[in-house]
Amino acid sequence: DAGVTQSPTHLIKTRGQHVTLRCSPISGHKSVSWYQQVLGQGPQFIFQYYEKEERGRGNFPDRFSARQFPNYSSELNVNALLLGDSALYLCASSPDAGGAYGYTFGSGTRLTVV
Amino acid sequence: KNEVEQSPQNLTAQEGEFITINCSYSVGISALHWLQQHPGGGIVSLFMLSSGKKKHGRLIATINIQEKHSSLHITASHPRDSAVYICAAAKTGNQFYFGTGTSLTVIP
């Protein structure tokens, strides 16, 4: 069984560029959440999507956006990259929006902005 | 002030020692999660708690809802337990507040 798949695993971008990160949830999971983990800190919640609708948004600027596709995969987009956007971006999926049946994290995409 | 506080931030133990990591939270939660993160970033879910105590192998997690406190215990620690352990409070669904993690090193 494939777990939560994130791509790419590593990425280097230049300040001001745009980036798209992708997440494929476990088959049958309809909820996807995104988190940013800056080095040395705990993850911070960015977005939750369920059934293609945004269910929650953390305290991130409008440069961050996301969407969920009919197959429940998701993209996280970040515009006008700043050096401070360098982080590990984690995706988690769960069968439902409430997380009552548990969830699974992907291995993350490590973004470096130079 | 973080909604979730963990202690200690760093912990070094000898193989075989009993280890306790503490977590306090200030928000109302639907569940409290303990996660394990290895170098490279991958996160594994260890426990999801809403009350009481859970045990899986050498790992035990407890929660006191009234005191808003949870503990993760590792019995007979082993070098392969070396990792960062993160406490996460789930406010609703997958919308977590994360602690900054406890970096555990177990020395043979």
Tab-separated table of C-alpha atoms in Angstrom:
chain	number	residue	atom	x	y	z
A	1	ASP	CA	0.000	0.000	0.000
A	2	ALA	CA	1.355	3.412	-0.901
A	3	GLY	CA	1.455	5.873	1.962
A	4	VAL	CA	1.098	9.601	1.628
A	5	THR	CA	3.301	10.644	-1.270
A	6	GLN	CA	4.822	14.089	-1.550
A	7	SER	CA	6.750	15.504	-4.463
A	8	PRO	CA	9.323	16.707	-4.994
A	9	THR	CA	11.345	15.544	-1.993
A	10	HIS	CA	13.807	18.417	-2.256
A	11	LEU	CA	13.601	21.728	-4.063
A	12	ILE	CA	15.777	24.822	-4.361
A	13	LYS	CA	14.184	28.069	-5.514
A	14	THR	CA	15.295	31.666	-5.824
A	15	ARG	CA	13.713	34.476	-3.816
A	16	GLY	CA	10.709	35.892	-5.646
A	17	GLN	CA	9.930	32.701	-7.554
A	18	HIS	CA	6.815	30.593	-7.289
A	19	VAL	CA	6.667	26.966	-6.109
A	20	THR	CA	4.101	24.173	-6.295
A	21	LEU	CA	4.252	21.233	-3.922
A	22	ARG	CA	2.174	18.116	-4.416
A	23	CYS	CA	0.603	15.568	-2.115
A	24	SER	CA	-1.157	12.306	-2.906
A	25	PRO	CA	-3.135	10.958	0.038
A	26	ILE	CA	-3.653	7.362	0.945
A	27	SER	CA	-6.298	5.780	-1.238
A	28	GLY	CA	-9.708	6.426	0.284
A	29	HIS	CA	-8.552	9.398	2.355
A	30	LYS	CA	-10.556	12.511	1.534
A	31	SER	CA	-8.850	15.043	3.816
A	32	VAL	CA	-5.457	16.588	3.213
A	33	SER	CA	-3.683	19.038	5.503
A	34	TRP	CA	-0.511	21.020	4.932
A	35	TYR	CA	2.087	22.049	7.526
A	36	GLN	CA	5.259	24.119	7.475
A	37	GLN	CA	8.147	23.078	9.703
A	38	VAL	CA	10.980	25.561	9.981
A	39	LEU	CA	14.261	24.094	11.161
A	40	GLY	CA	14.283	23.607	14.918
A	41	GLN	CA	10.584	24.272	15.369
A	42	GLY	CA	7.409	22.235	15.450
A	43	PRO	CA	5.162	22.136	12.384
A	44	GLN	CA	2.681	24.945	11.834
A	45	PHE	CA	-0.741	24.342	10.304
A	46	ILE	CA	-1.248	25.958	6.881
A	47	PHE	CA	-4.412	24.488	5.290
A	48	GLN	CA	-6.910	21.672	5.534
A	49	TYR	CA	-8.972	20.502	2.570
A	50	TYR	CA	-11.800	18.009	2.638
A	51	GLU	CA	-13.862	16.961	-0.359
A	52	LYS	CA	-12.175	19.691	-2.414
A	53	GLU	CA	-13.240	22.456	-0.028
A	54	GLU	CA	-11.042	24.457	2.315
A	55	ARG	CA	-11.893	23.521	5.888
A	56	GLY	CA	-9.282	25.528	7.727
A	57	ARG	CA	-6.457	27.966	7.263
A	58	GLY	CA	-3.583	28.809	9.575
A	59	ASN	CA	-1.927	32.158	10.074
A	60	PHE	CA	-0.099	32.377	6.747
A	61	PRO	CA	-0.053	35.220	4.207
A	62	ASP	CA	-2.060	35.184	0.996
A	63	ARG	CA	1.086	34.162	-0.878
A	64	PHE	CA	0.191	30.665	0.296
A	65	SER	CA	-2.679	28.929	-1.464
A	66	ALA	CA	-3.803	25.379	-1.988
A	67	ARG	CA	-6.377	23.279	-3.729
A	68	GLN	CA	-7.647	19.732	-3.739
A	69	PHE	CA	-8.485	17.817	-6.876
A	70	PRO	CA	-11.338	15.355	-7.568
A	71	ASN	CA	-8.949	12.455	-6.881
A	72	TYR	CA	-8.234	14.068	-3.454
A	73	SER	CA	-4.630	14.884	-4.255
A	74	SER	CA	-3.587	18.387	-3.321
A	75	GLU	CA	-1.238	21.172	-4.326
A	76	LEU	CA	0.298	23.832	-2.127
A	77	ASN	CA	1.369	26.973	-3.974
A	78	VAL	CA	3.627	29.665	-2.639
A	79	ASN	CA	4.167	32.894	-4.588
A	80	ALA	CA	6.899	35.512	-4.255
A	81	LEU	CA	9.124	33.241	-2.224
A	82	LEU	CA	11.009	34.690	0.711
A	83	LEU	CA	14.101	33.313	2.389
A	84	GLY	CA	11.941	32.619	5.438
A	85	ASP	CA	9.809	30.202	3.423
A	86	SER	CA	12.671	27.718	3.561
A	87	ALA	CA	11.241	24.797	5.496
A	88	LEU	CA	10.033	21.234	5.424
A	89	TYR	CA	6.485	21.149	4.077
A	90	LEU	CA	4.474	18.231	5.379
A	91	CYS	CA	1.208	16.805	4.133
A	92	ALA	CA	-1.108	14.601	6.174
A	93	SER	CA	-4.160	12.693	5.014
A	94	SER	CA	-7.083	11.157	6.842
A	95	PRO	CA	-10.302	9.437	5.810
A	96	ASP	CA	-12.532	12.153	7.263
A	97	ALA	CA	-12.388	15.835	8.086
A	98	GLY	CA	-12.452	15.277	11.826
A	99	GLY	CA	-9.443	12.984	12.053
A	100	ALA	CA	-11.398	10.469	14.132
A	101	TYR	CA	-9.968	7.551	12.162
A	102	GLY	CA	-6.370	8.668	12.444
A	103	TYR	CA	-4.128	10.239	9.889
A	104	THR	CA	-0.873	9.621	8.079
A	105	PHE	CA	1.954	12.027	7.335
A	106	GLY	CA	4.058	12.117	4.209
A	107	SER	CA	7.846	12.411	4.348
A	108	GLY	CA	7.731	16.039	3.341
A	109	THR	CA	9.205	18.348	0.740
A	110	ARG	CA	12.281	20.240	1.834
A	111	LEU	CA	12.217	23.691	0.220
A	112	THR	CA	15.287	25.872	0.239
A	113	VAL	CA	14.939	29.485	-0.924
A	114	VAL	CA	18.196	31.190	-1.854
B	1	LYS	CA	3.138	31.955	23.993
B	2	ASN	CA	2.783	28.564	22.332
B	3	GLU	CA	-0.477	26.730	22.710
B	4	VAL	CA	1.515	23.526	23.259
B	5	GLU	CA	4.584	23.362	25.453
B	6	GLN	CA	6.905	20.370	25.677
B	7	SER	CA	9.665	19.495	28.068
B	8	PRO	CA	12.471	18.770	28.021
B	9	GLN	CA	13.661	20.181	24.691
B	10	ASN	CA	16.638	17.844	24.626
B	11	LEU	CA	17.136	14.563	26.411
B	12	THR	CA	20.071	12.160	26.498
B	13	ALA	CA	19.615	8.773	28.119
B	14	GLN	CA	21.573	5.570	28.565
B	15	GLU	CA	20.202	2.479	26.899
B	16	GLY	CA	17.692	0.794	29.174
B	17	GLU	CA	16.593	3.932	31.005
B	18	PHE	CA	12.948	4.888	31.538
B	19	ILE	CA	12.154	8.103	29.690
B	20	THR	CA	9.354	10.625	30.202
B	21	ILE	CA	8.458	13.509	27.913
B	22	ASN	CA	5.843	16.000	29.067
B	23	CYS	CA	3.338	18.093	27.157
B	24	SER	CA	1.038	20.867	28.385
B	25	TYR	CA	-1.555	22.572	26.234
B	26	SER	CA	-3.747	25.608	26.696
B	27	VAL	CA	-6.407	25.117	24.016
B	28	GLY	CA	-9.539	23.022	24.008
B	29	ILE	CA	-8.807	19.867	22.065
B	30	SER	CA	-10.573	16.974	20.420
B	31	ALA	CA	-7.487	14.770	20.762
B	32	LEU	CA	-3.827	14.862	21.710
B	33	HIS	CA	-1.296	13.231	19.422
B	34	TRP	CA	2.240	12.014	19.963
B	35	LEU	CA	4.402	11.916	16.851
B	36	GLN	CA	7.896	10.649	16.147
B	37	GLN	CA	10.115	12.406	13.620
B	38	HIS	CA	13.358	10.885	12.426
B	39	PRO	CA	16.250	12.755	10.738
B	40	GLY	CA	15.165	13.582	7.176
B	41	GLY	CA	11.742	14.677	8.307
B	42	GLY	CA	9.336	11.760	8.020
B	43	ILE	CA	6.699	11.784	10.774
B	44	VAL	CA	5.100	8.703	12.263
B	45	SER	CA	1.988	8.870	14.391
B	46	LEU	CA	2.504	7.049	17.702
B	47	PHE	CA	-0.663	7.732	19.665
B	48	MET	CA	-3.943	9.596	19.473
B	49	LEU	CA	-5.472	10.205	22.915
B	50	SER	CA	-8.688	11.763	24.090
B	51	SER	CA	-8.615	10.313	27.605
B	52	GLY	CA	-6.778	7.897	29.852
B	53	LYS	CA	-3.817	5.864	28.758
B	54	LYS	CA	-2.605	3.910	25.731
B	55	LYS	CA	0.246	1.428	25.412
B	56	HIS	CA	2.056	0.139	22.352
B	57	GLY	CA	5.063	-2.046	22.975
B	58	ARG	CA	7.521	-0.076	25.098
B	59	LEU	CA	5.655	3.178	24.585
B	60	ILE	CA	2.984	4.459	26.953
B	61	ALA	CA	1.011	7.684	26.581
B	62	THR	CA	-1.234	9.243	29.189
B	63	ILE	CA	-3.460	12.290	29.244
B	64	ASN	CA	-5.146	14.277	32.001
B	65	ILE	CA	-7.878	16.332	30.370
B	66	GLN	CA	-8.633	18.402	33.483
B	67	GLU	CA	-4.998	19.412	33.907
B	68	LYS	CA	-4.407	19.713	30.121
B	69	HIS	CA	-1.307	17.593	30.394
B	70	SER	CA	0.014	14.523	28.627
B	71	SER	CA	3.101	12.374	29.021
B	72	LEU	CA	4.913	9.967	26.742
B	73	HIS	CA	6.924	7.251	28.455
B	74	ILE	CA	9.470	4.926	26.899
B	75	THR	CA	10.447	1.889	28.923
B	76	ALA	CA	13.777	0.084	28.420
B	77	SER	CA	14.971	2.733	25.968
B	78	HIS	CA	17.050	1.683	22.980
B	79	PRO	CA	19.289	3.637	20.584
B	80	ARG	CA	16.730	3.125	17.825
B	81	ASP	CA	14.325	5.245	19.917
B	82	SER	CA	16.536	8.256	19.155
B	83	ALA	CA	14.334	10.759	17.349
B	84	VAL	CA	12.366	13.943	17.880
B	85	TYR	CA	9.090	13.388	19.696
B	86	ILE	CA	6.371	15.940	19.035
B	87	CYS	CA	3.184	16.557	20.956
B	88	ALA	CA	0.309	17.905	18.863
B	89	ALA	CA	-3.054	19.154	20.096
B	90	ALA	CA	-5.848	18.660	17.604
B	91	LYS	CA	-8.326	21.502	17.924
B	92	THR	CA	-10.566	20.220	15.169
B	93	GLY	CA	-9.753	17.393	12.813
B	94	ASN	CA	-6.314	17.792	11.309
B	95	GLN	CA	-5.843	21.374	12.510
B	96	PHE	CA	-3.062	20.797	14.940
B	97	TYR	CA	-1.086	22.951	17.311
B	98	PHE	CA	2.367	21.423	17.555
B	99	GLY	CA	4.932	21.534	20.308
B	100	THR	CA	8.506	22.299	19.324
B	101	GLY	CA	9.544	18.719	19.953
B	102	THR	CA	11.841	16.847	22.301
B	103	SER	CA	15.073	15.606	20.775
B	104	LEU	CA	15.904	12.239	22.351
B	105	THR	CA	19.292	10.572	22.064
B	106	VAL	CA	19.731	7.124	23.569
B	107	ILE	CA	23.356	6.119	24.054
B	108	PRO	CA	24.319	2.461	23.878
